[in-house]
Coordinates of C-alpha atoms (C1' of nucleotides) in Angstrom, one line a residue:
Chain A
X21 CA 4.4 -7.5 -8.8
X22 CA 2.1 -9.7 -6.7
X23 CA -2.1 -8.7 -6.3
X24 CA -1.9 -6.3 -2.7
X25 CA -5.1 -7.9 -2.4
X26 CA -3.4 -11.4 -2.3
X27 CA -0.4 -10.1 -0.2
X28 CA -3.1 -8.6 2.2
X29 CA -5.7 -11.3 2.7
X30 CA -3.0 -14.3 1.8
X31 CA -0.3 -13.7 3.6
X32 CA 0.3 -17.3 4.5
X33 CA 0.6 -18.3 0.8
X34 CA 3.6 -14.8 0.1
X35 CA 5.2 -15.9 3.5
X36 CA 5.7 -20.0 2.4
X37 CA 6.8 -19.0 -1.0
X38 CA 9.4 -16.5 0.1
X39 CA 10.4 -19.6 2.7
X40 CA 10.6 -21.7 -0.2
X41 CA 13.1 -19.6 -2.7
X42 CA 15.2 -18.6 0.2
X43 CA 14.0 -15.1 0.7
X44 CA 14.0 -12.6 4.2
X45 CA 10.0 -12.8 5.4
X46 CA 10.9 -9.2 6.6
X47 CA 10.7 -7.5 3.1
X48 CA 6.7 -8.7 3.7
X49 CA 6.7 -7.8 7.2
X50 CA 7.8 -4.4 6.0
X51 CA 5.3 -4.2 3.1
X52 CA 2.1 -5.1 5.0
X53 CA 3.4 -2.1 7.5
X54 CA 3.3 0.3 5.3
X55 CA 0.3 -0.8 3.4
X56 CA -2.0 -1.1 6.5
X57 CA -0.5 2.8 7.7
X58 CA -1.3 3.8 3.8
X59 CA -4.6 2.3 4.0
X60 CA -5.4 3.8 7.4
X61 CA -4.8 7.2 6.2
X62 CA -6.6 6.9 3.0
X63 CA -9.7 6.4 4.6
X64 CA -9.3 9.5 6.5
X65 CA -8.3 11.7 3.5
X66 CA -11.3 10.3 1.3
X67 CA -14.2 11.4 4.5
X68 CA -12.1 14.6 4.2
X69 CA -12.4 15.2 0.7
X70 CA -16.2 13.9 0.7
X71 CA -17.0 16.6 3.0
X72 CA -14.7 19.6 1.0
X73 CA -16.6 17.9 -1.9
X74 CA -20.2 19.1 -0.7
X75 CA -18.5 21.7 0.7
X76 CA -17.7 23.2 -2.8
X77 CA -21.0 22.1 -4.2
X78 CA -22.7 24.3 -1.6
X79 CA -20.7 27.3 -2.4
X80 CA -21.3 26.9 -6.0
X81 CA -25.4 27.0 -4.9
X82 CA -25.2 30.1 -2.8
X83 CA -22.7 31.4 -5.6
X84 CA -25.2 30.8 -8.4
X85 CA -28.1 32.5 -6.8
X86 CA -25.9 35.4 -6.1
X87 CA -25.8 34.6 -2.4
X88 CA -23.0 35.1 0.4
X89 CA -20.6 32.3 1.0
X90 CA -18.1 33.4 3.0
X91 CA -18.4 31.7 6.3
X92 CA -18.8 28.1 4.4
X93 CA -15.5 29.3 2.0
X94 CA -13.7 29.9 5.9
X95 CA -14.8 26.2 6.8
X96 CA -13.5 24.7 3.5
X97 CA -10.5 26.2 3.3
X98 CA -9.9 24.9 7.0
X99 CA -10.4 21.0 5.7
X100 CA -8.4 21.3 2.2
X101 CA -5.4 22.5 4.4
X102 CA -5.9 19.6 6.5
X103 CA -6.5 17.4 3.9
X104 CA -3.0 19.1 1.6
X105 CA -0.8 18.1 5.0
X106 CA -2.1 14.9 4.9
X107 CA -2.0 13.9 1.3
X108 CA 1.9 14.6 1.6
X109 CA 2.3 11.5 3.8
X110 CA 0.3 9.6 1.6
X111 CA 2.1 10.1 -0.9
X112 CA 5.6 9.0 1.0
X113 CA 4.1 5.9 2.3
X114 CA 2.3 5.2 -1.0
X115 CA 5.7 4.9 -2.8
X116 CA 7.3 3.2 -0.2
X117 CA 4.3 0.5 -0.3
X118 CA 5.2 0.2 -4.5
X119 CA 8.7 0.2 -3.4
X120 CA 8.4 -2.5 -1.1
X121 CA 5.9 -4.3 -3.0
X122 CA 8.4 -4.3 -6.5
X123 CA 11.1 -6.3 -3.7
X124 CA 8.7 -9.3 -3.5
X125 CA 8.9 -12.0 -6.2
X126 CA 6.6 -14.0 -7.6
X127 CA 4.8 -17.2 -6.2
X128 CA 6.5 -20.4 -7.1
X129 CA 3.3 -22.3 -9.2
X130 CA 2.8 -25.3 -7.6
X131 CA 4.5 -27.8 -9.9
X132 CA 7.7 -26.4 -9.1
X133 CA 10.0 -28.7 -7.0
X134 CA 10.8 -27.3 -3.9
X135 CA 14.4 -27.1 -3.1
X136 CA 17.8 -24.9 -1.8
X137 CA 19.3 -24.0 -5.0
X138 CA 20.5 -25.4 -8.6
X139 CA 21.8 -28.7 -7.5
X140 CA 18.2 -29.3 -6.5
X141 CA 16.8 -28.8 -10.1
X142 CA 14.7 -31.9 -11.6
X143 CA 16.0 -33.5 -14.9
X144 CA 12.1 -33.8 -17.2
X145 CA 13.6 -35.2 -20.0
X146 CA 16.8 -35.7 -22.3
X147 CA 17.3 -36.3 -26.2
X148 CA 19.5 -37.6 -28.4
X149 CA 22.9 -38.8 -26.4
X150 CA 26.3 -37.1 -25.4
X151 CA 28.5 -38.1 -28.5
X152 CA 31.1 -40.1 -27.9
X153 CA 34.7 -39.1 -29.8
X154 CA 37.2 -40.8 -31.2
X155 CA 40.0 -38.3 -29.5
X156 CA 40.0 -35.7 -27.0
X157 CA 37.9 -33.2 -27.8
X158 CA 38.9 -29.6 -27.7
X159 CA 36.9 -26.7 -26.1
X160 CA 35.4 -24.5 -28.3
X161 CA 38.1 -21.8 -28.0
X162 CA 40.9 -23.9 -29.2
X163 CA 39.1 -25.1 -32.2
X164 CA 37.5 -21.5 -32.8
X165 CA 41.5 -20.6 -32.7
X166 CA 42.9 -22.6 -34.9
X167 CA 39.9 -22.3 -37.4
X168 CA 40.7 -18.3 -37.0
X169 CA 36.8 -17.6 -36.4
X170 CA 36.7 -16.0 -33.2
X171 CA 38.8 -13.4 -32.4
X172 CA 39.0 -12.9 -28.1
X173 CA 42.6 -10.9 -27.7
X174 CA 41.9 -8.6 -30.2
X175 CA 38.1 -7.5 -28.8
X176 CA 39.5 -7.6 -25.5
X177 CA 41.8 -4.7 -26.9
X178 CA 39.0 -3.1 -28.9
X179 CA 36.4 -3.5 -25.5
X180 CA 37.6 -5.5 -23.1
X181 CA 36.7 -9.0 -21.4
X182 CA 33.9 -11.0 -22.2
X183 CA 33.7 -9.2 -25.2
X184 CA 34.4 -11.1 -28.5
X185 CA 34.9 -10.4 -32.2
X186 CA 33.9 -13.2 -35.0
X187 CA 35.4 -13.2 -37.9
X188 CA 34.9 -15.1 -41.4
X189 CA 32.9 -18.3 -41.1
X190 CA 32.5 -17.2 -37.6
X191 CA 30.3 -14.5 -38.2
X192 CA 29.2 -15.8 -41.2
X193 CA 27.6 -18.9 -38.6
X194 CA 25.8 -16.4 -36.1
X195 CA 24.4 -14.8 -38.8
X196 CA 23.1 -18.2 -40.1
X197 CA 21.8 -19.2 -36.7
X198 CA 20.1 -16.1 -36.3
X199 CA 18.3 -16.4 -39.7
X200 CA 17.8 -19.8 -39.1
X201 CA 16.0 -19.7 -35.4
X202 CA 13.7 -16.8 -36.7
X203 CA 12.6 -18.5 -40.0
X204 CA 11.5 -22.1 -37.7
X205 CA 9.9 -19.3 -35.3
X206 CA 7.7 -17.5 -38.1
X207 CA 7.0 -20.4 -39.5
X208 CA 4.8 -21.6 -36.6
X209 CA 3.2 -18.3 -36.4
X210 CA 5.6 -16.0 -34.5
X211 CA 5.3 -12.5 -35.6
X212 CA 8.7 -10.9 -36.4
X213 CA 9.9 -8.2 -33.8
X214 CA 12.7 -6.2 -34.3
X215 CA 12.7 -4.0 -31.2
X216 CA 14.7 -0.9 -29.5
X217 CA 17.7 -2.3 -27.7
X218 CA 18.2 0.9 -25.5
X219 CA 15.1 1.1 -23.2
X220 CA 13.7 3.6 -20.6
X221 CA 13.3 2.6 -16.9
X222 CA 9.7 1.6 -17.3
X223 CA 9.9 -1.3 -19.4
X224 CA 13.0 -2.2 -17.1
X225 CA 10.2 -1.9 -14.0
X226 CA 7.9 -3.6 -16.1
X227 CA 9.3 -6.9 -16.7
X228 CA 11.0 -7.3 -13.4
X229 CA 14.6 -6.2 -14.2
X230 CA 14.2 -2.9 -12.0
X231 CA 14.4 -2.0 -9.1
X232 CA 15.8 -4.8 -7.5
X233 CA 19.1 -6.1 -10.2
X234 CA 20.2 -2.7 -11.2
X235 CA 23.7 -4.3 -11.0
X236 CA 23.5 -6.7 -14.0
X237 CA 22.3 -3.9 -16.0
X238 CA 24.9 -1.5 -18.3
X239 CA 23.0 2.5 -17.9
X240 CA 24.0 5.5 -20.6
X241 CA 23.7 8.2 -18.1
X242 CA 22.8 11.0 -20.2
X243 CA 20.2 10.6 -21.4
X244 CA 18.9 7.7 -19.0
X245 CA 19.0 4.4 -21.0
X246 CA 19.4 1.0 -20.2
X247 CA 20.8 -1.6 -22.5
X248 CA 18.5 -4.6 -23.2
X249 CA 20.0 -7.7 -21.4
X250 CA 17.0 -9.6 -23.0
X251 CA 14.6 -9.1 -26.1
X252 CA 11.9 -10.2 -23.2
X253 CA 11.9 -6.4 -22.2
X254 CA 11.2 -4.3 -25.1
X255 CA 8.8 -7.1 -26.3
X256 CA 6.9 -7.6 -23.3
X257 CA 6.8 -4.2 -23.2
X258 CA 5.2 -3.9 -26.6
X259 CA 1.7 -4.4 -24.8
X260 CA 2.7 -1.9 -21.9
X261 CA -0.6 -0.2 -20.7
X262 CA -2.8 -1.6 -23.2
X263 CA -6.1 -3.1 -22.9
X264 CA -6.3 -6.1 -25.3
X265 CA -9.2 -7.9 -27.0
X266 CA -9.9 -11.3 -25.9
X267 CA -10.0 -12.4 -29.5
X268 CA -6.3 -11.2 -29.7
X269 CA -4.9 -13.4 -27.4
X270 CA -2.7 -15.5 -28.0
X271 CA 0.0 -13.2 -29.0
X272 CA 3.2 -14.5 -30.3
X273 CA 6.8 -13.0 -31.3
X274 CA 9.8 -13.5 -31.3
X275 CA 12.8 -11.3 -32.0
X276 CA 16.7 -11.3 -32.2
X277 CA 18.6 -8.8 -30.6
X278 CA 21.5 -8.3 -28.9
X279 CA 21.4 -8.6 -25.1
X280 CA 24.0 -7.2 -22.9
X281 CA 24.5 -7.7 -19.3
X282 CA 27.0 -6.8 -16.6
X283 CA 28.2 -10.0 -14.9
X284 CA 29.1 -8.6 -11.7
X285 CA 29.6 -11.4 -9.5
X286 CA 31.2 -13.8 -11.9
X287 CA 34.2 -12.7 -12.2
X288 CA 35.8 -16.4 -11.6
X289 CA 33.0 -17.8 -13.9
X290 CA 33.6 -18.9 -17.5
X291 CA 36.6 -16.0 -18.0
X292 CA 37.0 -18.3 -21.1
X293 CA 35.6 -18.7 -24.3
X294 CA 32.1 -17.3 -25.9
X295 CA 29.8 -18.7 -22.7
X296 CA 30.0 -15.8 -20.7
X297 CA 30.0 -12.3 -22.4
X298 CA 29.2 -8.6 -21.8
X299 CA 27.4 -8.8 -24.9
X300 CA 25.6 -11.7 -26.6
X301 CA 22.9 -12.4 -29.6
X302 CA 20.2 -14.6 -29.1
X303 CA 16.2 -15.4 -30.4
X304 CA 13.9 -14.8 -27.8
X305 CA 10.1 -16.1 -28.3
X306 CA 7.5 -14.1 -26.0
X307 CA 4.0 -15.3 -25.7
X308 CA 1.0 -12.9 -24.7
X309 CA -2.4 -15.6 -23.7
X310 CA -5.2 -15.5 -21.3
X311 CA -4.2 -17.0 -17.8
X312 CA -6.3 -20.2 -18.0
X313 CA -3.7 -21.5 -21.2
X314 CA -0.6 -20.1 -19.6
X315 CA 0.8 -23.1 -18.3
X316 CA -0.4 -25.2 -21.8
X317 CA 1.6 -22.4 -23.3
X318 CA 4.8 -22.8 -21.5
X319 CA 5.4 -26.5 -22.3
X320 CA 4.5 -25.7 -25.9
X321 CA 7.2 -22.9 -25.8
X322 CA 9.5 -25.0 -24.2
X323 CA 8.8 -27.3 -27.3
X324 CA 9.4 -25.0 -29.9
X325 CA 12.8 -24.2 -28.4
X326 CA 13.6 -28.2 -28.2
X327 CA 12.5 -27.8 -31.9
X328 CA 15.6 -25.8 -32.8
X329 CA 18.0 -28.1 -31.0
X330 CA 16.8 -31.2 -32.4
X331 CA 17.2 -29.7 -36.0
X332 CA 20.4 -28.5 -35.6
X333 CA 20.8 -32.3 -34.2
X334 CA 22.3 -31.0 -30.6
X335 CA 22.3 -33.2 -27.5
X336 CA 20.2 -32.0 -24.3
X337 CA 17.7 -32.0 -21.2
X338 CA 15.3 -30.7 -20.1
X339 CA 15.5 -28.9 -16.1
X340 CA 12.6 -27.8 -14.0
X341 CA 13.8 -25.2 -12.2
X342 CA 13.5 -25.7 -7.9
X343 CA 12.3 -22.9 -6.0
X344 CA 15.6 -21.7 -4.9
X345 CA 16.8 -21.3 -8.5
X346 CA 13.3 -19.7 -9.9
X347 CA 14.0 -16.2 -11.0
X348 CA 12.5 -13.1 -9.7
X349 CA 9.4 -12.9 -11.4
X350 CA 8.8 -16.5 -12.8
X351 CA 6.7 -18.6 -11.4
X352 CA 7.9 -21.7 -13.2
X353 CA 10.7 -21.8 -15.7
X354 CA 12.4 -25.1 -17.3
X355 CA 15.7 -24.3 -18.4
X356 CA 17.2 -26.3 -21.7
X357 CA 20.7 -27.2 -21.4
X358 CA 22.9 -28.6 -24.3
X359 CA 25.7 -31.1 -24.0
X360 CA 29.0 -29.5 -24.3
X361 CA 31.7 -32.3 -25.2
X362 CA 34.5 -30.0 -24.8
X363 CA 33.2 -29.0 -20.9
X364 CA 31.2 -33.1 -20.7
X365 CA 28.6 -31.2 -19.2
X366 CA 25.1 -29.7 -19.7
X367 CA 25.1 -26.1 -19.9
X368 CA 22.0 -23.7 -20.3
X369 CA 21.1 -22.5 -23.6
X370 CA 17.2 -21.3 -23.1
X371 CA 15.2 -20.8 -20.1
X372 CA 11.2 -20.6 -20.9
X373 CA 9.3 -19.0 -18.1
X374 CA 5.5 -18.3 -17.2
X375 CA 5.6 -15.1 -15.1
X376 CA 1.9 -15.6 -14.8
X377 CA 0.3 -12.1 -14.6
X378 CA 3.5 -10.7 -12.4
X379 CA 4.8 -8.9 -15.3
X380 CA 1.4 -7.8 -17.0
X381 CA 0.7 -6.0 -13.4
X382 CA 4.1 -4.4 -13.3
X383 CA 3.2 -3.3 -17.0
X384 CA -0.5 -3.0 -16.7
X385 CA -1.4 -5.8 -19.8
X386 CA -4.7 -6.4 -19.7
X387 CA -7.6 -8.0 -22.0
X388 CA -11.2 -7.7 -22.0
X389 CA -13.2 -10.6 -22.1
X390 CA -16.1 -10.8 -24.3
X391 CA -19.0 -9.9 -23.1
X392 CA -17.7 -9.5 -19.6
X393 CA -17.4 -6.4 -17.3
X394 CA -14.0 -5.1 -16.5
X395 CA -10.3 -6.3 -17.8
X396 CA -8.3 -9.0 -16.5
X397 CA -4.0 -9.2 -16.5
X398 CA -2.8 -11.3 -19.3
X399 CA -0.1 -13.8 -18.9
X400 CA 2.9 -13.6 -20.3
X401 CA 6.2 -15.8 -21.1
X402 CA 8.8 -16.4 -22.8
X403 CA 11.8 -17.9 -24.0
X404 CA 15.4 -18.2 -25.6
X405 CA 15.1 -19.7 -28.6
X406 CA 18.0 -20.3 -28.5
X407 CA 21.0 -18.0 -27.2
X408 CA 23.0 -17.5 -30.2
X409 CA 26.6 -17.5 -29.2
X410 CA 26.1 -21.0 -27.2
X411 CA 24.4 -22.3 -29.7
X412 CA 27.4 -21.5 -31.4
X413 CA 29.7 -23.4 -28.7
X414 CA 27.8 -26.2 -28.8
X415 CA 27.7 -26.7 -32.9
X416 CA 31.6 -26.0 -32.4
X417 CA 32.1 -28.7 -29.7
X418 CA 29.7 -31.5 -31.1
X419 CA 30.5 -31.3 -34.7
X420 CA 34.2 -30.7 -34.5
X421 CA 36.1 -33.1 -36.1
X422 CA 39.8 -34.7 -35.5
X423 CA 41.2 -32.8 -38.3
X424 CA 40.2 -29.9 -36.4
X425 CA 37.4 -29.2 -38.9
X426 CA 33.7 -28.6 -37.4
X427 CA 30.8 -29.9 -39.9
X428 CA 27.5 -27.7 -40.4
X429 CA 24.7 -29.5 -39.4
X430 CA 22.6 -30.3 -42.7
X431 CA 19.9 -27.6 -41.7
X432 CA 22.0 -24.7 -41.0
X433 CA 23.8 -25.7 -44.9
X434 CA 21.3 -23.6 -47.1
X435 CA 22.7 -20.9 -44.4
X436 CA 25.7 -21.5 -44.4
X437 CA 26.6 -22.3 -47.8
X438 CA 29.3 -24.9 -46.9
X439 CA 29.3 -28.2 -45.4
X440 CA 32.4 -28.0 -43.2
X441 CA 34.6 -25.2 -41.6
X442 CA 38.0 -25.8 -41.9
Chain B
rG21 C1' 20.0 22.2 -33.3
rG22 C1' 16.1 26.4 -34.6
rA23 C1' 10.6 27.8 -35.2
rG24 C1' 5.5 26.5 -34.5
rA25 C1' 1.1 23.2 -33.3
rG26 C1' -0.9 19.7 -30.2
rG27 C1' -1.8 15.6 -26.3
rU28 C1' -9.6 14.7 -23.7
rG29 C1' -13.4 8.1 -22.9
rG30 C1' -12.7 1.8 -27.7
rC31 C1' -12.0 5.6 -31.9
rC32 C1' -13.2 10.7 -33.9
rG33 C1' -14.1 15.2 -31.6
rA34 C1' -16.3 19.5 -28.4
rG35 C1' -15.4 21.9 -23.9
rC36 C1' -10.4 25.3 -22.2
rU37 C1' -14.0 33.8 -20.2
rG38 C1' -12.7 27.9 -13.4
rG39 C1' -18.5 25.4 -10.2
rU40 C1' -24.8 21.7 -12.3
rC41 C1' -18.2 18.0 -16.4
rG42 C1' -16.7 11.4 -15.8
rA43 C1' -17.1 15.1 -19.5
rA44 C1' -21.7 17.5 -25.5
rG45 C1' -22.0 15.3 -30.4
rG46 C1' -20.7 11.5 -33.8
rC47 C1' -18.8 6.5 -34.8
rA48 C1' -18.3 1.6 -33.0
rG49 C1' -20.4 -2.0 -29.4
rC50 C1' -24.6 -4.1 -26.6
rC51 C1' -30.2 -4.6 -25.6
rG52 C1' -35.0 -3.8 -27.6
rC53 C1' -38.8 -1.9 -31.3
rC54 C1' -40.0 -1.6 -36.4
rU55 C1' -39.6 -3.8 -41.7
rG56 C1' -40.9 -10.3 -45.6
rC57 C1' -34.9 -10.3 -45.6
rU58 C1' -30.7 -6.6 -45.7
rA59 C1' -30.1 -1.5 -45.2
rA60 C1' -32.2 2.8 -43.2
rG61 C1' -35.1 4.4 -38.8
rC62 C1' -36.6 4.8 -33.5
rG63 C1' -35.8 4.1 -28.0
rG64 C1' -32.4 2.6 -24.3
rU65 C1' -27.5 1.4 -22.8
rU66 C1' -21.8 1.0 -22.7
rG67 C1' -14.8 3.9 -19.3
rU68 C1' -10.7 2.5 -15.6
rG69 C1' -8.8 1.9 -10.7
rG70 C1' -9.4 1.9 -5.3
rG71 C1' -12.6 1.9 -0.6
rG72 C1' -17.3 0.7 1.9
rG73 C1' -21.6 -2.5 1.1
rU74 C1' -24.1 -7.4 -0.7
rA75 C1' -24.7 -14.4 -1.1
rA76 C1' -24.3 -11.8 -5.6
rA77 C1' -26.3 -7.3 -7.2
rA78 C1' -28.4 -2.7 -6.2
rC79 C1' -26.3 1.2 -3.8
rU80 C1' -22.5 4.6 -2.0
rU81 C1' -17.7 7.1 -1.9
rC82 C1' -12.7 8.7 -3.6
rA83 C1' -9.5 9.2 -7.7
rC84 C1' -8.6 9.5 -13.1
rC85 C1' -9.4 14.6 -19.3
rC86 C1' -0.3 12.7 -21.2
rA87 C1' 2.8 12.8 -16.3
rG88 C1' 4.4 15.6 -12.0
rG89 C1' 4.0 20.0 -9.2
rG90 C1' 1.3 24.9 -8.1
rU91 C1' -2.9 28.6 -7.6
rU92 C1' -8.1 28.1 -5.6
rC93 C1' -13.3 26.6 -1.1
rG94 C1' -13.4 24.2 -6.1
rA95 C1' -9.3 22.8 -12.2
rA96 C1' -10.2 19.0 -18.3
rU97 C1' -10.4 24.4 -18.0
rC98 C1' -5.4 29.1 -15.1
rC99 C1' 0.4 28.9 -13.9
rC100 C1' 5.2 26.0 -13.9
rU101 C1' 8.2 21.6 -15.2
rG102 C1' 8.8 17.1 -17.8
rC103 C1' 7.6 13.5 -21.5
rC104 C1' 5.6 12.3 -26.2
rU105 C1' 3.5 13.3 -31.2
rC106 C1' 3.1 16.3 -35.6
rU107 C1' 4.6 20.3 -39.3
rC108 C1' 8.5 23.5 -41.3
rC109 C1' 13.9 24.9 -41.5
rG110 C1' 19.0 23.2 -40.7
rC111 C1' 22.3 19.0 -40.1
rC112 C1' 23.3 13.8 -40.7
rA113 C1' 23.7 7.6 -41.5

RNA sequence: GGAGAGGUGGCCGAGCUGGUCGAAGGCAGCCGCCUGCUAAGCGGUUGUGGGGGUAAAACUUCACCCAGGGUUCGAAUCCCUGCCUCUCCGCCA
């Protein structure tokens, strides 16, 4: 959620960045609308309830000296009717101001490239170089098939599509990855998070997710849930309407869970294969820091997720995303995608994002500073680090073998307990 | 699932026979005094959000005692609903 303040008195600056990620201007035009009606009538109601105020005060005098009050109790009770009917419309425009207000995402930081959508994207950096084979090589779902370690007919029967069910050395390798990312991630000071997976709408509201993608979200009706599609919720929301200490900042964690998430509208998309799926695991770092580090913060984050893709010895680049790709509430995210032999193509595996204080509105995180009157919004970001079942593609493409065998990259062996799958 | 207790400021904790309550008292924090140092002691001070105001303050005003409704001229205090926490019983991984 963006400042009103800075919606108010900056519209220029909400109006370009909208412009530049593709969005209607009239979900502004509508907010500021609303907003100038709301504050219009607040005004009013406030003299009104000034006066009732002194109003009351008086009668509690007269009442006090055991006097007569009745013709002031006649005047007061004329203003605190008027002052009920109004406070009804204020309430109705005041939620539709939030409401409005929730529909507008964040501003684009100004290092972002500008541009239409993905294809617009900015390559930072790469490392390490697409492999080159000796022989065709197979997509992860042959070789996965033949190894017997991934099982997709038989969870299709069990769930359905883009469900899948690993078996053997299969599971026995996302449980190593999982282990693996979140003992690199303590080691450089993470704090260990294992979080709820089923959250309430709040922490959905506060980290973006709600109100406006309600679609990629799985809901249990009764009694209202909603399925994590990221550890970023429940761990962002760890801080939810809290005031923090400066000297606790910076925060860091990171957690596994699994995420789940709806697809709709990609139903042609990667139909195939362990890329796409109802339900995924993955390592998630989220960082808590005072806004004059965030942006520091986000290339080291990024770093630390490079980290786990150099040790496991995987191929990739680095992506600035362009304005017309920038999620929601980010206001700069670099996505890291790893070389997929089997597709010869880069394909996301993390995305680390500052939402700047967008999300700690939304939730209400705020620190003191020391010293200092009043509380500021923290920043917050985070990360995949990485998204286990790619991570698990792209160990199966890279490393696969022509016998058909996939090796284990040496630091995933104390893991994994073997050197090869075969 | 059944029975009961409770949710007040950074924390503890009064108030809850409605009015002078943004809220006693304590702790913690900050400023100062005092003591050779530390401790103790003494005095003062310290919530959040919004509006107006100012160069910035001062100042002023509205709201906030879990959340949402209601009663009333007036609610932390009375009534209803919801959420959460705790204790006991039952059931269960």
């Amino acid at each position: 959620m963006l400042d009103v303040k800075i919606v108010r008195e900056n519209t220029a600056k909400v109006l370009d960045a909208l412009k530049k990620r593709n969005y209607d201007s009239s979900i502004l035009d509508n907010f500021l609308k609303i907003e100038s009606k709301r504050r219009e009538l607040l005004k009013i109601i406030e003299e009104q309830r000034e006066q009732r105020n002194k109003f009351s005060q008086e009668i509690a005098k007269l009442k006090r000296e055991k006097k007569d009050a009745s013709s002031l109790l006649d005047e007061a009770k004329q203003i605190s009717d008027s002052i009920t009917e109004k406070e009804e419309s204020l309430r109705a425009l005041e939620e539709q101001a939030t409401q409005e207000l929730l529909l507008i995402p964040n501003i684009p930081h100004e290092s972002v490239p500008v541009g239409k959508n993905e294809t617009e994207n900015v390559e930072i950096r790469k490392w390490g170089e697409p492999k080159q084979l000796d022989f065709l090589p197979l997509n992860h779902w042959d070789i996965a098939e033949m190894l017997n370690i991934i099982d997709f007919e038989r969870a299709s029967k069990i769930a359905g599509a883009r469900f899948s069910l690993m078996k053997g050395m299969g599971a026995k390798l996302e449980r190593a990855l999982m282990n693996f990312m979140l003992d690199v991630n303590t080691s450089k000071g993470y704090k260990e998070i294992l979080p709820p997976i089923l959250v309430n709408k709040e922490s959905m509201t506060g980290t973006g997710q709600l109100p406006k993608f309600d679609m990629e979200l799985f809901r249990i009706a009764d009694p209202e849930f909603y399925l994590i599609p990221t550890a970023e919720v429940p761990v962002t929301n760890i801080h939810r309407e809290e005031i923090l200490n400066e000297s606790d900042l910076p925060i860091y964690y990171t957690a596994y869970t699994p995420c789940f998430r709806r697809e709709a509208g990609s139903y042609g998309k990667d139909t195939r294969g362990l890329i796409r799926q109802h339900q995924f695991n993955k390592v998630e770092i989220v960082k808590f820091v005072k806004p004059e580090n965030s942006y520091a913060e986000l290339e080291k984050l990024t770093k630390d997720a490079e980290d786990i893709l150099q040790r496991l010895g995987l191929p990739y680049r680095v992506v600035a995303l362009c304005t017309g790709d920038l999620g929601f509430s980010s206001a700069k995210t670099y996505d890291i995608e790893v070389w997929l032999p089997g597709q010869q193509r880069y394909r996301e595996i993390s995305s680390c994002s500052n939402f700047e204080d967008f999300q700690a509105r939304r939730a209400n995180i705020r620190f003191k500073r020391e010293g200092k009157k009043g509380t500021e919004f923290v920043h917050t970001l985070n990360g995949s680090s990485l998204a286990i079942g790619r991570t698990v593609v792209a160990i199966l493409e890279n490393y696969q073998q022509k016998d058909g065998s996939v090796t284990i990259p040496e630091a995933l062996r104390p893991y994994m307990g073997v050197e090869v799958i075969k």
